[in-house]
Amino acid sequence: MSADAVAAPLLVVGSVNADLVVRVPRHPRPGETVLGGDLAVHPGGKGANQAVAAARLGADVAFAGRVGTDAYGPLLLGALRRDGVDTSLVATDDGATGVALITVDDDGENAITVSPGANGRFTPAHVDALEPALRRARVVSLQLEIPHETVAEVMRRCAASGTRVVLNPSPGLWAMPPHALGMCDPFVVNEHEAADAVRGADSAGLEPDPRGDASDGPLERARRAVLALRASGAEPRSVVVTLGAAGAVCAENGGDLVHVPAPPVHPVDTTGAGDAFTGALAWRLALGDPLADAVGYAVRVGAAAVTAEGAQPSYPTPADLPPPA
Ligand code: ADP
Ligand code: NA
């Protein structure tokens, strides 16, 4: 199928990885070998996670990304399709598929090495093929596990077609051109990414350490992150700061901050909770929800995702959602 045929209201553009997970008694030091448990292979990657989270909630969603010709490519495509994600915009190239090598120790601590593989070969030239889908989508959701210049090219085209962009600058902040940051609606960050954003913003005029001190609560830290983004002169159209068990804070450009608490749950594994949150948020925005309502839905999805092991296996259907806090 060509891009002309894809008219999903939500288009996720980004990464897809095979997560290769081994439990270990402790992480190996350089030069050391440790014996672990059996290898488990799970579909992952922030882009694919977002798309699957949305699909499981009933979204009409397409994913645009890149896999290799090794055994992981078909496995990941199959997983996306089984969840009902439109994969007609996924390209296959001659190299390796993206892989995350993950060891988890007895304390539940992760050590992760990512080989971007085909994700790293998703170049701006490949964005041409996405043009009709980018134009038709109501919302395009982006993360930063593909080259930044490709993300910038997608954003440039979304600006030209007036398509709304949701961006989660994960796994690491990119010194985004101000016009790109200004397009994000919303810019979705967790507490770590919010602190990075504060460090990266031109915080002239704010107090010396706009992150505040350790005595600040999560709400205060989120407030400081939003203020720092505003002070940078490139305020996103809207901002969402996710706060783990404390839910999330959202703010429209120049508007008041709204705190949306998460429903109380017993957390088992928080892997991929942020991706579930963002996939759900992007879908609700594509349906036309106001930001605070979409965040209210997304915190329930994030909360459900922490109640079971893994990322995609823990993503809820509507029937699995806890009631609002
Ligand atoms: P990330 O996974 O990117 O670090 P967060 O930890 O902020 O992001 O979690 C994202 C969302 O998942 C939160 O906004 C919330 O909705 C949900 N969530 C995460 N941890 C918990 C928790 N312990 N209890 C309830 N909800 C949670
Ligand atoms: Na989980």
mmCIF file of C-alpha atoms and ligand atoms in Angstrom:
data_model
loop_
_atom_site.group_PDB
_atom_site.id
_atom_site.type_symbol
_atom_site.label_atom_id
_atom_site.label_comp_id
_atom_site.label_asym_id
_atom_site.label_seq_id
_atom_site.Cartn_x
_atom_site.Cartn_y
_atom_site.Cartn_z
ATOM 1 C CA MET A 1 0.000 0.000 0.000
ATOM 2 C CA SER A 2 1.312 3.479 -0.752
ATOM 3 C CA ALA A 3 1.226 6.488 1.522
ATOM 4 C CA ASP A 4 -1.750 7.770 -0.511
ATOM 5 C CA ALA A 5 -3.899 5.064 0.977
ATOM 6 C CA VAL A 6 -2.995 5.864 4.583
ATOM 7 C CA ALA A 7 -5.390 8.312 6.182
ATOM 8 C CA ALA A 8 -5.131 7.379 9.851
ATOM 9 C CA PRO A 9 -5.963 10.333 12.110
ATOM 10 C CA LEU A 10 -2.944 9.375 14.245
ATOM 11 C CA LEU A 11 0.438 8.787 12.624
ATOM 12 C CA VAL A 12 3.359 7.806 14.851
ATOM 13 C CA VAL A 13 6.737 8.377 13.194
ATOM 14 C CA GLY A 14 9.719 6.884 14.984
ATOM 15 C CA SER A 15 11.563 3.882 16.297
ATOM 16 C CA VAL A 16 10.854 0.178 16.487
ATOM 17 C CA ASN A 17 13.207 -2.143 18.377
ATOM 18 C CA ALA A 18 13.482 -5.722 19.496
ATOM 19 C CA ASP A 19 14.046 -5.683 23.264
ATOM 20 C CA LEU A 20 16.360 -8.591 24.189
ATOM 21 C CA VAL A 21 15.991 -9.041 27.929
ATOM 22 C CA VAL A 22 18.060 -11.189 30.319
ATOM 23 C CA ARG A 23 17.628 -11.259 34.116
ATOM 24 C CA VAL A 24 20.996 -11.225 35.893
ATOM 25 C CA PRO A 25 21.955 -11.485 39.579
ATOM 26 C CA ARG A 26 24.006 -8.309 39.011
ATOM 27 C CA HIS A 27 25.212 -6.314 35.995
ATOM 28 C CA PRO A 28 28.620 -7.332 34.555
ATOM 29 C CA ARG A 29 31.512 -4.913 35.025
ATOM 30 C CA PRO A 30 33.749 -4.198 31.987
ATOM 31 C CA GLY A 31 35.634 -7.373 31.066
ATOM 32 C CA GLU A 32 33.416 -9.546 33.265
ATOM 33 C CA THR A 33 30.926 -12.291 32.357
ATOM 34 C CA VAL A 34 27.837 -13.040 34.417
ATOM 35 C CA LEU A 35 25.369 -15.864 33.851
ATOM 36 C CA GLY A 36 21.744 -14.809 33.464
ATOM 37 C CA GLY A 37 18.347 -16.364 32.847
ATOM 38 C CA ASP A 38 16.723 -17.292 29.531
ATOM 39 C CA LEU A 39 16.583 -14.651 26.820
ATOM 40 C CA ALA A 40 13.186 -13.014 26.318
ATOM 41 C CA VAL A 41 12.494 -11.077 23.110
ATOM 42 C CA HIS A 42 9.823 -8.372 23.273
ATOM 43 C CA PRO A 43 8.629 -5.850 20.687
ATOM 44 C CA GLY A 44 9.650 -2.338 21.701
ATOM 45 C CA GLY A 45 10.987 1.021 20.589
ATOM 46 C CA LYS A 46 9.329 4.248 21.687
ATOM 47 C CA GLY A 47 7.522 4.822 18.392
ATOM 48 C CA ALA A 48 6.129 1.295 18.118
ATOM 49 C CA ASN A 49 5.155 1.389 21.807
ATOM 50 C CA GLN A 50 3.138 4.567 21.293
ATOM 51 C CA ALA A 51 1.389 3.126 18.234
ATOM 52 C CA VAL A 52 0.510 -0.125 20.028
ATOM 53 C CA ALA A 53 -0.748 1.755 23.098
ATOM 54 C CA ALA A 54 -3.093 3.791 20.901
ATOM 55 C CA ALA A 55 -4.242 0.788 18.833
ATOM 56 C CA ARG A 56 -5.083 -1.215 21.932
ATOM 57 C CA LEU A 57 -7.378 1.599 23.033
ATOM 58 C CA GLY A 58 -9.184 1.375 19.686
ATOM 59 C CA ALA A 59 -7.302 4.050 17.740
ATOM 60 C CA ASP A 60 -7.056 4.197 13.973
ATOM 61 C CA VAL A 61 -3.256 4.529 13.959
ATOM 62 C CA ALA A 62 -0.426 4.107 11.469
ATOM 63 C CA PHE A 63 3.250 3.711 12.300
ATOM 64 C CA ALA A 64 6.045 4.946 10.010
ATOM 65 C CA GLY A 65 9.484 3.519 10.714
ATOM 66 C CA ARG A 66 12.224 1.254 9.484
ATOM 67 C CA VAL A 67 13.246 -2.343 10.126
ATOM 68 C CA GLY A 68 16.055 -4.555 8.760
ATOM 69 C CA THR A 69 16.075 -7.852 6.889
ATOM 70 C CA ASP A 70 17.207 -9.913 9.906
ATOM 71 C CA ALA A 71 14.787 -12.098 11.847
ATOM 72 C CA TYR A 72 13.645 -9.221 14.087
ATOM 73 C CA GLY A 73 12.114 -7.128 11.284
ATOM 74 C CA PRO A 74 9.244 -9.534 10.454
ATOM 75 C CA LEU A 75 8.752 -10.300 14.146
ATOM 76 C CA LEU A 76 8.242 -6.612 14.973
ATOM 77 C CA LEU A 77 6.025 -5.996 11.949
ATOM 78 C CA GLY A 78 3.911 -8.978 12.945
ATOM 79 C CA ALA A 79 3.510 -7.644 16.480
ATOM 80 C CA LEU A 80 2.380 -4.232 15.213
ATOM 81 C CA ARG A 81 -0.117 -5.817 12.807
ATOM 82 C CA ARG A 82 -1.532 -8.138 15.447
ATOM 83 C CA ASP A 83 -2.443 -5.057 17.446
ATOM 84 C CA GLY A 84 -4.100 -3.511 14.398
ATOM 85 C CA VAL A 85 -1.456 -0.877 13.666
ATOM 86 C CA ASP A 86 -1.281 0.087 9.976
ATOM 87 C CA THR A 87 2.309 -0.802 8.946
ATOM 88 C CA SER A 88 2.102 0.165 5.268
ATOM 89 C CA LEU A 89 4.557 3.014 5.929
ATOM 90 C CA VAL A 90 7.198 0.790 7.516
ATOM 91 C CA ALA A 91 10.213 0.374 5.210
ATOM 92 C CA THR A 92 12.604 -2.579 5.224
ATOM 93 C CA ASP A 93 16.289 -2.082 4.419
ATOM 94 C CA ASP A 94 19.282 -4.417 3.993
ATOM 95 C CA GLY A 95 20.823 -3.901 7.432
ATOM 96 C CA ALA A 96 20.051 -4.858 11.007
ATOM 97 C CA THR A 97 16.842 -4.055 12.857
ATOM 98 C CA GLY A 98 17.054 -1.807 15.924
ATOM 99 C CA VAL A 99 17.758 -3.780 19.089
ATOM 100 C CA ALA A 100 17.895 -2.927 22.801
ATOM 101 C CA LEU A 101 20.112 -5.251 24.874
ATOM 102 C CA ILE A 102 18.623 -5.112 28.355
ATOM 103 C CA THR A 103 19.847 -6.740 31.540
ATOM 104 C CA VAL A 104 17.686 -6.490 34.652
ATOM 105 C CA ASP A 105 19.269 -7.240 38.031
ATOM 106 C CA ASP A 106 17.704 -8.613 41.193
ATOM 107 C CA ASP A 107 16.975 -5.073 42.396
ATOM 108 C CA GLY A 108 14.970 -4.439 39.210
ATOM 109 C CA GLU A 109 17.629 -2.016 37.947
ATOM 110 C CA ASN A 110 18.061 -1.931 34.124
ATOM 111 C CA ALA A 111 21.251 -1.593 32.087
ATOM 112 C CA ILE A 112 20.429 -0.955 28.427
ATOM 113 C CA THR A 113 22.534 -0.797 25.269
ATOM 114 C CA VAL A 114 20.654 0.320 22.167
ATOM 115 C CA SER A 115 21.786 -0.543 18.644
ATOM 116 C CA PRO A 116 19.647 1.812 16.521
ATOM 117 C CA GLY A 117 20.084 -0.328 13.372
ATOM 118 C CA ALA A 118 17.466 0.593 10.776
ATOM 119 C CA ASN A 119 16.099 3.375 13.038
ATOM 120 C CA GLY A 120 19.429 5.153 12.569
ATOM 121 C CA ARG A 121 19.101 4.857 8.778
ATOM 122 C CA PHE A 122 15.697 6.610 8.711
ATOM 123 C CA THR A 123 16.915 9.716 6.863
ATOM 124 C CA PRO A 124 15.182 12.963 5.878
ATOM 125 C CA ALA A 125 15.075 11.638 2.277
ATOM 126 C CA HIS A 126 12.690 8.890 3.468
ATOM 127 C CA VAL A 127 10.214 11.504 4.685
ATOM 128 C CA ASP A 128 9.148 12.219 1.083
ATOM 129 C CA ALA A 129 7.277 8.932 0.999
ATOM 130 C CA LEU A 130 5.292 9.981 4.095
ATOM 131 C CA GLU A 131 4.107 13.299 2.693
ATOM 132 C CA PRO A 132 0.445 12.411 1.941
ATOM 133 C CA ALA A 133 0.059 10.646 5.289
ATOM 134 C CA LEU A 134 1.628 13.569 7.180
ATOM 135 C CA ARG A 135 -0.763 15.927 5.452
ATOM 136 C CA ARG A 136 -3.846 13.834 6.179
ATOM 137 C CA ALA A 137 -3.096 12.929 9.788
ATOM 138 C CA ARG A 138 -4.774 14.979 12.526
ATOM 139 C CA VAL A 139 -1.850 14.334 14.844
ATOM 140 C CA VAL A 140 1.716 13.193 14.190
ATOM 141 C CA SER A 141 3.530 11.841 17.244
ATOM 142 C CA LEU A 142 7.344 11.912 17.395
ATOM 143 C CA GLN A 143 10.136 10.787 19.743
ATOM 144 C CA LEU A 144 13.928 11.028 19.388
ATOM 145 C CA GLU A 145 15.088 7.468 18.648
ATOM 146 C CA ILE A 146 15.526 8.263 14.944
ATOM 147 C CA PRO A 147 17.962 10.889 13.567
ATOM 148 C CA HIS A 148 17.103 14.395 14.743
ATOM 149 C CA GLU A 149 17.337 15.790 11.211
ATOM 150 C CA THR A 150 14.600 13.335 10.196
ATOM 151 C CA VAL A 151 12.399 14.499 13.068
ATOM 152 C CA ALA A 152 13.070 18.096 11.978
ATOM 153 C CA GLU A 153 12.064 17.255 8.402
ATOM 154 C CA VAL A 154 8.804 15.647 9.576
ATOM 155 C CA MET A 155 8.088 18.743 11.675
ATOM 156 C CA ARG A 156 8.845 21.054 8.758
ATOM 157 C CA ARG A 157 6.256 19.254 6.640
ATOM 158 C CA CYS A 158 3.715 19.210 9.461
ATOM 159 C CA ALA A 159 4.181 22.981 9.822
ATOM 160 C CA ALA A 160 3.511 23.382 6.101
ATOM 161 C CA SER A 161 0.333 21.272 6.207
ATOM 162 C CA GLY A 162 -0.912 22.516 9.587
ATOM 163 C CA THR A 163 -0.734 19.020 11.109
ATOM 164 C CA ARG A 164 -0.557 18.964 14.897
ATOM 165 C CA VAL A 165 2.720 17.595 16.337
ATOM 166 C CA VAL A 166 3.131 15.792 19.664
ATOM 167 C CA LEU A 167 6.790 15.343 20.617
ATOM 168 C CA ASN A 168 8.392 13.408 23.466
ATOM 169 C CA PRO A 169 12.120 14.292 23.479
ATOM 170 C CA SER A 170 13.140 10.853 24.659
ATOM 171 C CA PRO A 171 15.615 9.194 25.169
ATOM 172 C CA GLY A 172 17.571 12.446 25.321
ATOM 173 C CA LEU A 173 17.033 16.096 24.744
ATOM 174 C CA TRP A 174 17.879 17.578 21.399
ATOM 175 C CA ALA A 175 18.901 21.232 21.184
ATOM 176 C CA MET A 176 15.785 21.807 19.077
ATOM 177 C CA PRO A 177 15.608 24.753 16.735
ATOM 178 C CA PRO A 178 13.256 27.273 18.443
ATOM 179 C CA HIS A 179 10.695 27.089 15.625
ATOM 180 C CA ALA A 180 10.503 23.301 16.100
ATOM 181 C CA LEU A 181 10.066 23.572 19.861
ATOM 182 C CA GLY A 182 7.431 26.247 19.245
ATOM 183 C CA MET A 183 5.406 23.790 17.109
ATOM 184 C CA CYS A 184 5.083 21.072 19.726
ATOM 185 C CA ASP A 185 1.474 20.774 20.855
ATOM 186 C CA PRO A 186 2.273 19.385 23.342
ATOM 187 C CA PHE A 187 5.950 18.916 24.196
ATOM 188 C CA VAL A 188 5.689 15.861 26.506
ATOM 189 C CA VAL A 189 8.444 15.339 29.071
ATOM 190 C CA ASN A 190 8.948 13.243 32.176
ATOM 191 C CA GLU A 191 10.659 14.754 35.225
ATOM 192 C CA HIS A 192 14.185 13.931 33.985
ATOM 193 C CA GLU A 193 13.509 15.366 30.550
ATOM 194 C CA ALA A 194 11.910 18.427 32.150
ATOM 195 C CA ALA A 195 15.135 19.022 34.113
ATOM 196 C CA ASP A 196 17.134 18.634 30.865
ATOM 197 C CA ALA A 197 14.817 21.085 29.146
ATOM 198 C CA VAL A 198 15.399 23.565 31.949
ATOM 199 C CA ARG A 199 19.171 23.152 31.645
ATOM 200 C CA GLY A 200 18.970 23.496 27.859
ATOM 201 C CA ALA A 201 16.662 26.506 27.848
ATOM 202 C CA ASP A 202 18.068 29.982 27.833
ATOM 203 C CA SER A 203 17.015 30.687 31.377
ATOM 204 C CA ALA A 204 18.247 34.272 31.500
ATOM 205 C CA GLY A 205 16.117 36.164 33.947
ATOM 206 C CA LEU A 206 15.258 33.101 36.007
ATOM 207 C CA GLU A 207 16.913 32.290 39.306
ATOM 208 C CA PRO A 208 20.405 30.663 38.992
ATOM 209 C CA ASP A 209 19.093 27.113 39.296
ATOM 210 C CA PRO A 210 15.634 27.045 37.751
ATOM 211 C CA ARG A 211 15.279 23.372 38.685
ATOM 212 C CA GLY A 212 14.960 24.492 42.261
ATOM 213 C CA ASP A 213 16.255 22.424 45.153
ATOM 214 C CA ALA A 214 15.535 18.889 46.219
ATOM 215 C CA SER A 215 12.891 20.054 48.692
ATOM 216 C CA ASP A 216 10.620 21.061 45.811
ATOM 217 C CA GLY A 217 7.772 18.663 45.154
ATOM 218 C CA PRO A 218 7.071 17.288 41.678
ATOM 219 C CA LEU A 219 4.431 19.933 40.984
ATOM 220 C CA GLU A 220 6.838 22.730 41.779
ATOM 221 C CA ARG A 221 9.522 21.158 39.579
ATOM 222 C CA ALA A 222 7.008 20.814 36.733
ATOM 223 C CA ARG A 223 6.033 24.471 37.192
ATOM 224 C CA ARG A 224 9.676 25.499 36.963
ATOM 225 C CA ALA A 225 10.155 23.437 33.783
ATOM 226 C CA VAL A 226 7.178 25.119 32.120
ATOM 227 C CA LEU A 227 8.410 28.570 33.201
ATOM 228 C CA ALA A 228 11.927 27.828 31.911
ATOM 229 C CA LEU A 229 10.563 26.749 28.523
ATOM 230 C CA ARG A 230 8.532 29.963 28.390
ATOM 231 C CA ALA A 231 11.582 32.035 29.326
ATOM 232 C CA SER A 232 13.611 30.390 26.543
ATOM 233 C CA GLY A 233 11.675 32.448 24.009
ATOM 234 C CA ALA A 234 10.503 29.324 22.176
ATOM 235 C CA GLU A 235 7.522 28.277 24.214
ATOM 236 C CA PRO A 236 5.856 25.144 22.880
ATOM 237 C CA ARG A 237 2.158 25.546 22.025
ATOM 238 C CA SER A 238 1.532 23.339 25.015
ATOM 239 C CA VAL A 239 3.547 21.372 27.561
ATOM 240 C CA VAL A 240 2.847 18.171 29.479
ATOM 241 C CA VAL A 241 5.116 17.055 32.328
ATOM 242 C CA THR A 242 4.508 13.472 33.485
ATOM 243 C CA LEU A 243 5.125 12.891 37.187
ATOM 244 C CA GLY A 244 4.966 9.125 37.703
ATOM 245 C CA ALA A 245 2.580 8.273 40.564
ATOM 246 C CA ALA A 246 1.697 11.983 40.853
ATOM 247 C CA GLY A 247 0.115 11.982 37.368
ATOM 248 C CA ALA A 248 0.867 14.886 35.063
ATOM 249 C CA VAL A 249 0.770 18.642 34.696
ATOM 250 C CA CYS A 250 -0.319 20.325 31.487
ATOM 251 C CA ALA A 251 -0.341 23.915 30.290
ATOM 252 C CA GLU A 252 -1.401 25.609 27.083
ATOM 253 C CA ASN A 253 0.863 28.369 25.770
ATOM 254 C CA GLY A 254 0.671 31.197 28.309
ATOM 255 C CA GLY A 255 -2.144 29.489 30.203
ATOM 256 C CA ASP A 256 -2.497 28.212 33.756
ATOM 257 C CA LEU A 257 -0.953 24.912 34.817
ATOM 258 C CA VAL A 258 -3.452 22.106 35.358
ATOM 259 C CA HIS A 259 -2.514 19.160 37.578
ATOM 260 C CA VAL A 260 -4.139 15.840 36.661
ATOM 261 C CA PRO A 261 -3.580 13.203 39.375
ATOM 262 C CA ALA A 262 -3.020 9.558 38.386
ATOM 263 C CA PRO A 263 -5.353 6.912 39.791
ATOM 264 C CA PRO A 264 -3.646 5.028 42.637
ATOM 265 C CA VAL A 265 -2.369 1.620 41.493
ATOM 266 C CA HIS A 266 0.107 -0.970 42.733
ATOM 267 C CA PRO A 267 3.146 -0.510 40.439
ATOM 268 C CA VAL A 268 4.806 -3.694 39.151
ATOM 269 C CA ASP A 269 6.927 -2.475 36.207
ATOM 270 C CA THR A 270 7.045 1.086 34.893
ATOM 271 C CA THR A 271 8.835 0.171 31.630
ATOM 272 C CA GLY A 272 7.213 1.990 28.722
ATOM 273 C CA ALA A 273 4.653 3.840 30.883
ATOM 274 C CA GLY A 274 5.647 7.156 29.302
ATOM 275 C CA ASP A 275 5.177 5.724 25.804
ATOM 276 C CA ALA A 276 1.719 4.392 26.735
ATOM 277 C CA PHE A 277 0.839 7.812 28.156
ATOM 278 C CA THR A 278 1.987 9.671 25.040
ATOM 279 C CA GLY A 279 0.378 7.246 22.562
ATOM 280 C CA ALA A 280 -2.945 7.576 24.395
ATOM 281 C CA LEU A 281 -2.609 11.355 24.658
ATOM 282 C CA ALA A 282 -1.859 11.765 20.940
ATOM 283 C CA TRP A 283 -4.846 9.615 20.018
ATOM 284 C CA ARG A 284 -7.267 11.544 22.259
ATOM 285 C CA LEU A 285 -5.992 14.810 20.797
ATOM 286 C CA ALA A 286 -6.554 13.392 17.291
ATOM 287 C CA LEU A 287 -10.171 12.716 18.349
ATOM 288 C CA GLY A 288 -10.513 16.375 19.318
ATOM 289 C CA ASP A 289 -10.277 16.220 23.113
ATOM 290 C CA PRO A 290 -9.140 19.425 24.847
ATOM 291 C CA LEU A 291 -5.617 19.012 26.272
ATOM 292 C CA ALA A 292 -6.608 18.582 29.933
ATOM 293 C CA ASP A 293 -9.214 15.927 29.006
ATOM 294 C CA ALA A 294 -6.684 14.046 26.864
ATOM 295 C CA VAL A 295 -4.197 14.156 29.764
ATOM 296 C CA GLY A 296 -6.946 12.892 32.092
ATOM 297 C CA TYR A 297 -7.367 9.849 29.846
ATOM 298 C CA ALA A 298 -3.606 9.341 29.333
ATOM 299 C CA VAL A 299 -2.811 9.242 33.085
ATOM 300 C CA ARG A 300 -5.259 6.331 33.437
ATOM 301 C CA VAL A 301 -3.520 4.531 30.553
ATOM 302 C CA GLY A 302 -0.081 5.169 32.084
ATOM 303 C CA ALA A 303 -1.311 3.949 35.468
ATOM 304 C CA ALA A 304 -2.694 0.732 33.946
ATOM 305 C CA ALA A 305 0.608 0.161 32.117
ATOM 306 C CA VAL A 306 2.616 0.089 35.367
ATOM 307 C CA THR A 307 0.464 -2.681 36.876
ATOM 308 C CA ALA A 308 1.962 -5.464 34.710
ATOM 309 C CA GLU A 309 5.415 -6.561 33.492
ATOM 310 C CA GLY A 310 6.972 -5.162 30.339
ATOM 311 C CA ALA A 311 5.965 -2.372 27.987
ATOM 312 C CA GLN A 312 3.579 -3.496 25.236
ATOM 313 C CA PRO A 313 2.318 -6.589 27.104
ATOM 314 C CA SER A 314 1.097 -4.274 29.884
ATOM 315 C CA TYR A 315 -0.769 -1.811 27.684
ATOM 316 C CA PRO A 316 -4.477 -1.660 28.486
ATOM 317 C CA THR A 317 -7.666 -1.965 26.484
ATOM 318 C CA PRO A 318 -10.444 0.475 27.524
ATOM 319 C CA ALA A 319 -11.885 -2.250 29.771
ATOM 320 C CA ASP A 320 -8.588 -2.437 31.724
ATOM 321 C CA LEU A 321 -8.504 1.256 32.642
ATOM 322 C CA PRO A 322 -8.719 2.280 36.308
ATOM 323 C CA PRO A 323 -11.352 4.940 37.066
ATOM 324 C CA PRO A 324 -10.151 8.560 37.184
ATOM 325 C CA ALA A 325 -8.381 9.592 40.415
HETATM 326 P P1 ADP B 1 8.335 7.743 32.152
HETATM 327 O O1 ADP B 1 7.850 6.333 32.051
HETATM 328 O O2 ADP B 1 8.612 8.382 30.828
HETATM 329 O O3 ADP B 1 9.462 7.940 33.143
HETATM 330 P P2 ADP B 1 6.428 8.663 34.173
HETATM 331 O O4 ADP B 1 7.158 7.836 35.174
HETATM 332 O O5 ADP B 1 6.171 10.091 34.494
HETATM 333 O O6 ADP B 1 7.111 8.610 32.729
HETATM 334 O O7 ADP B 1 5.036 7.909 33.919
HETATM 335 C C1 ADP B 1 4.176 8.257 32.847
HETATM 336 C C2 ADP B 1 2.736 8.143 33.313
HETATM 337 O O8 ADP B 1 2.487 6.792 33.749
HETATM 338 C C3 ADP B 1 2.368 9.026 34.483
HETATM 339 O O9 ADP B 1 1.947 10.305 34.054
HETATM 340 C C4 ADP B 1 1.229 8.239 35.113
HETATM 341 O O10 ADP B 1 0.039 8.433 34.378
HETATM 342 C C5 ADP B 1 1.657 6.798 34.892
HETATM 343 N N1 ADP B 1 2.405 6.277 36.053
HETATM 344 C C6 ADP B 1 3.743 6.080 36.153
HETATM 345 N N2 ADP B 1 4.068 5.590 37.370
HETATM 346 C C7 ADP B 1 2.897 5.471 38.056
HETATM 347 C C8 ADP B 1 2.527 5.025 39.377
HETATM 348 N N3 ADP B 1 3.452 4.573 40.242
HETATM 349 N N4 ADP B 1 1.220 5.052 39.712
HETATM 350 C C9 ADP B 1 0.281 5.484 38.860
HETATM 351 N N5 ADP B 1 0.555 5.923 37.612
HETATM 352 C C10 ADP B 1 1.840 5.918 37.218
HETATM 353 NA NA NA B 2 4.499 -2.166 32.516
#
